[in-house]
mmCIF file of C-alpha atoms in Angstrom:
data_model
loop_
_atom_site.group_PDB
_atom_site.id
_atom_site.type_symbol
_atom_site.label_atom_id
_atom_site.label_comp_id
_atom_site.label_asym_id
_atom_site.label_seq_id
_atom_site.Cartn_x
_atom_site.Cartn_y
_atom_site.Cartn_z
ATOM 1 C CA MET A 61 -23.562 -4.319 -2.821
ATOM 2 C CA ASN A 62 -22.087 -5.846 0.344
ATOM 3 C CA THR A 63 -18.821 -6.506 -1.502
ATOM 4 C CA LEU A 64 -18.440 -2.742 -2.099
ATOM 5 C CA ARG A 65 -18.601 -1.743 1.582
ATOM 6 C CA ASN A 66 -14.845 -1.746 2.235
ATOM 7 C CA LYS A 67 -13.076 -1.985 -1.107
ATOM 8 C CA VAL A 68 -10.028 -0.040 -2.265
ATOM 9 C CA GLN A 69 -8.489 0.005 -5.729
ATOM 10 C CA LEU A 70 -5.271 1.921 -6.341
ATOM 11 C CA ILE A 71 -2.775 2.278 -9.165
ATOM 12 C CA GLY A 72 0.601 3.680 -8.193
ATOM 13 C CA ASN A 73 4.344 3.233 -7.969
ATOM 14 C CA LEU A 74 6.284 1.625 -5.135
ATOM 15 C CA GLY A 75 8.265 4.137 -3.101
ATOM 16 C CA ASN A 76 10.780 1.559 -1.887
ATOM 17 C CA ASP A 77 11.531 -2.149 -2.056
ATOM 18 C CA PRO A 78 8.991 -4.226 -0.115
ATOM 19 C CA GLU A 79 9.832 -5.359 3.403
ATOM 20 C CA ILE A 80 9.336 -9.127 3.578
ATOM 21 C CA ILE A 81 8.698 -10.792 6.935
ATOM 22 C CA ASN A 82 8.588 -14.572 7.309
ATOM 23 C CA LEU A 83 6.620 -15.353 10.458
ATOM 24 C CA GLU A 84 7.086 -18.348 12.742
ATOM 25 C CA SER A 85 3.694 -19.648 11.615
ATOM 26 C CA SER A 86 5.291 -20.021 8.139
ATOM 27 C CA LYS A 87 3.157 -17.166 6.807
ATOM 28 C CA THR A 88 4.740 -14.479 4.652
ATOM 29 C CA LEU A 89 3.996 -10.768 5.098
ATOM 30 C CA ALA A 90 4.959 -8.051 2.616
ATOM 31 C CA LYS A 91 4.871 -4.376 3.609
ATOM 32 C CA PHE A 92 5.317 -1.595 1.088
ATOM 33 C CA ASN A 93 4.000 1.819 0.164
ATOM 34 C CA ILE A 94 2.736 3.153 -3.122
ATOM 35 C CA ALA A 95 2.371 6.697 -4.400
ATOM 36 C CA THR A 96 -0.661 7.818 -6.351
ATOM 37 C CA ASN A 97 -0.574 11.080 -8.288
ATOM 38 C CA GLU A 98 -3.381 13.451 -9.182
ATOM 39 C CA SER A 99 -2.797 16.459 -11.424
ATOM 40 C CA TYR A 100 -4.880 19.586 -11.770
ATOM 41 C CA THR A 101 -4.515 23.163 -12.955
ATOM 42 C CA ASN A 102 -4.780 25.860 -10.302
ATOM 43 C CA ASN A 103 -6.432 29.270 -10.795
ATOM 44 C CA LYS A 104 -3.093 30.722 -12.019
ATOM 45 C CA GLY A 105 -2.955 28.148 -14.853
ATOM 46 C CA GLU A 106 -0.123 26.169 -13.250
ATOM 47 C CA LYS A 107 -0.178 22.394 -13.376
ATOM 48 C CA ILE A 108 -0.078 20.978 -9.841
ATOM 49 C CA THR A 109 0.626 17.330 -9.015
ATOM 50 C CA ASP A 110 -0.611 16.041 -5.669
ATOM 51 C CA THR A 111 1.058 12.826 -4.462
ATOM 52 C CA GLN A 112 -0.573 10.646 -1.814
ATOM 53 C CA TRP A 113 1.262 7.779 -0.079
ATOM 54 C CA HIS A 114 -0.552 4.586 0.887
ATOM 55 C CA ASN A 115 0.703 1.870 3.263
ATOM 56 C CA VAL A 116 0.009 -1.605 1.892
ATOM 57 C CA VAL A 117 0.320 -5.065 3.448
ATOM 58 C CA ALA A 118 -0.011 -8.388 1.640
ATOM 59 C CA TRP A 119 -0.167 -11.898 3.094
ATOM 60 C CA GLY A 120 0.474 -15.439 1.882
ATOM 61 C CA LYS A 121 0.745 -16.078 -1.843
ATOM 62 C CA THR A 122 0.240 -12.410 -2.673
ATOM 63 C CA ALA A 123 3.182 -11.545 -0.397
ATOM 64 C CA GLN A 124 5.309 -14.207 -2.101
ATOM 65 C CA ILE A 125 4.535 -12.677 -5.514
ATOM 66 C CA VAL A 126 5.471 -9.244 -4.160
ATOM 67 C CA GLU A 127 8.745 -10.649 -2.798
ATOM 68 C CA LYS A 128 9.654 -12.267 -6.104
ATOM 69 C CA TYR A 129 8.609 -9.678 -8.683
ATOM 70 C CA VAL A 130 7.937 -6.237 -7.203
ATOM 71 C CA THR A 131 10.643 -3.629 -6.558
ATOM 72 C CA LYS A 132 10.983 0.109 -5.964
ATOM 73 C CA GLY A 133 9.521 2.214 -8.765
ATOM 74 C CA LYS A 134 7.348 -0.549 -10.260
ATOM 75 C CA GLU A 135 3.805 0.420 -11.195
ATOM 76 C CA VAL A 136 1.153 -1.825 -9.662
ATOM 77 C CA ALA A 137 -2.604 -2.008 -9.388
ATOM 78 C CA ILE A 138 -3.871 -3.290 -6.064
ATOM 79 C CA GLU A 139 -7.253 -4.184 -4.674
ATOM 80 C CA GLY A 140 -8.014 -4.733 -1.034
ATOM 81 C CA LYS A 141 -9.663 -3.270 2.036
ATOM 82 C CA LEU A 142 -8.814 -0.491 4.478
ATOM 83 C CA THR A 143 -7.870 -1.385 8.031
ATOM 84 C CA SER A 144 -6.877 0.824 10.947
ATOM 85 C CA ARG A 145 -4.937 -0.219 14.004
ATOM 86 C CA SER A 146 -2.969 1.269 16.856
ATOM 87 C CA TYR A 147 0.323 0.338 18.502
ATOM 88 C CA ASP A 148 2.703 1.695 21.112
ATOM 89 C CA ASP A 149 6.032 2.983 19.789
ATOM 90 C CA LYS A 150 9.368 2.450 21.553
ATOM 91 C CA ASP A 151 8.764 5.554 23.693
ATOM 92 C CA GLY A 152 5.359 4.284 24.842
ATOM 93 C CA ASN A 153 3.344 6.709 22.689
ATOM 94 C CA LYS A 154 0.177 5.367 21.071
ATOM 95 C CA ARG A 155 0.368 5.535 17.270
ATOM 96 C CA TYR A 156 -2.367 4.965 14.716
ATOM 97 C CA ILE A 157 -1.978 3.647 11.195
ATOM 98 C CA THR A 158 -4.319 2.990 8.281
ATOM 99 C CA GLU A 159 -3.264 0.344 5.771
ATOM 100 C CA VAL A 160 -4.614 -1.304 2.656
ATOM 101 C CA VAL A 161 -4.709 -5.085 3.066
ATOM 102 C CA CYS A 162 -3.991 -6.225 -0.489
ATOM 103 C CA SER A 163 -5.990 -9.175 -1.803
ATOM 104 C CA GLU A 164 -5.227 -8.741 -5.519
ATOM 105 C CA LEU A 165 -2.098 -7.416 -7.213
ATOM 106 C CA LEU A 166 -1.491 -6.671 -10.873
ATOM 107 C CA MET A 167 1.931 -5.615 -12.136
ATOM 108 C CA LEU A 168 1.750 -2.878 -14.772
ATOM 109 C CA GLY A 169 4.225 -1.249 -17.123
ATOM 110 C CA LYS A 170 7.522 -2.768 -18.187
#
């Protein structure tokens, strides 16, 4: 059960092309976001679709696969863990972000 403590699995579509960063340490970082959709019927009988956006980061070989094969609109399945961090923006304000650190990626669809 320890492997289930911080595990995320999502299936969604990329909202934009991944941002690829090649670091001085010769590591590759890919940043992208995916949208997941959930549909339900409200009490008036209308179908409602709720879209959630998830920030994703991938490192190393996974990032290289993202760089080579994944583009805006593609459907992917990802597995990873949630991480939270803070940073100071250009105006000196503290910002917080939660990301999925992707360890596995599966390309779906066409």
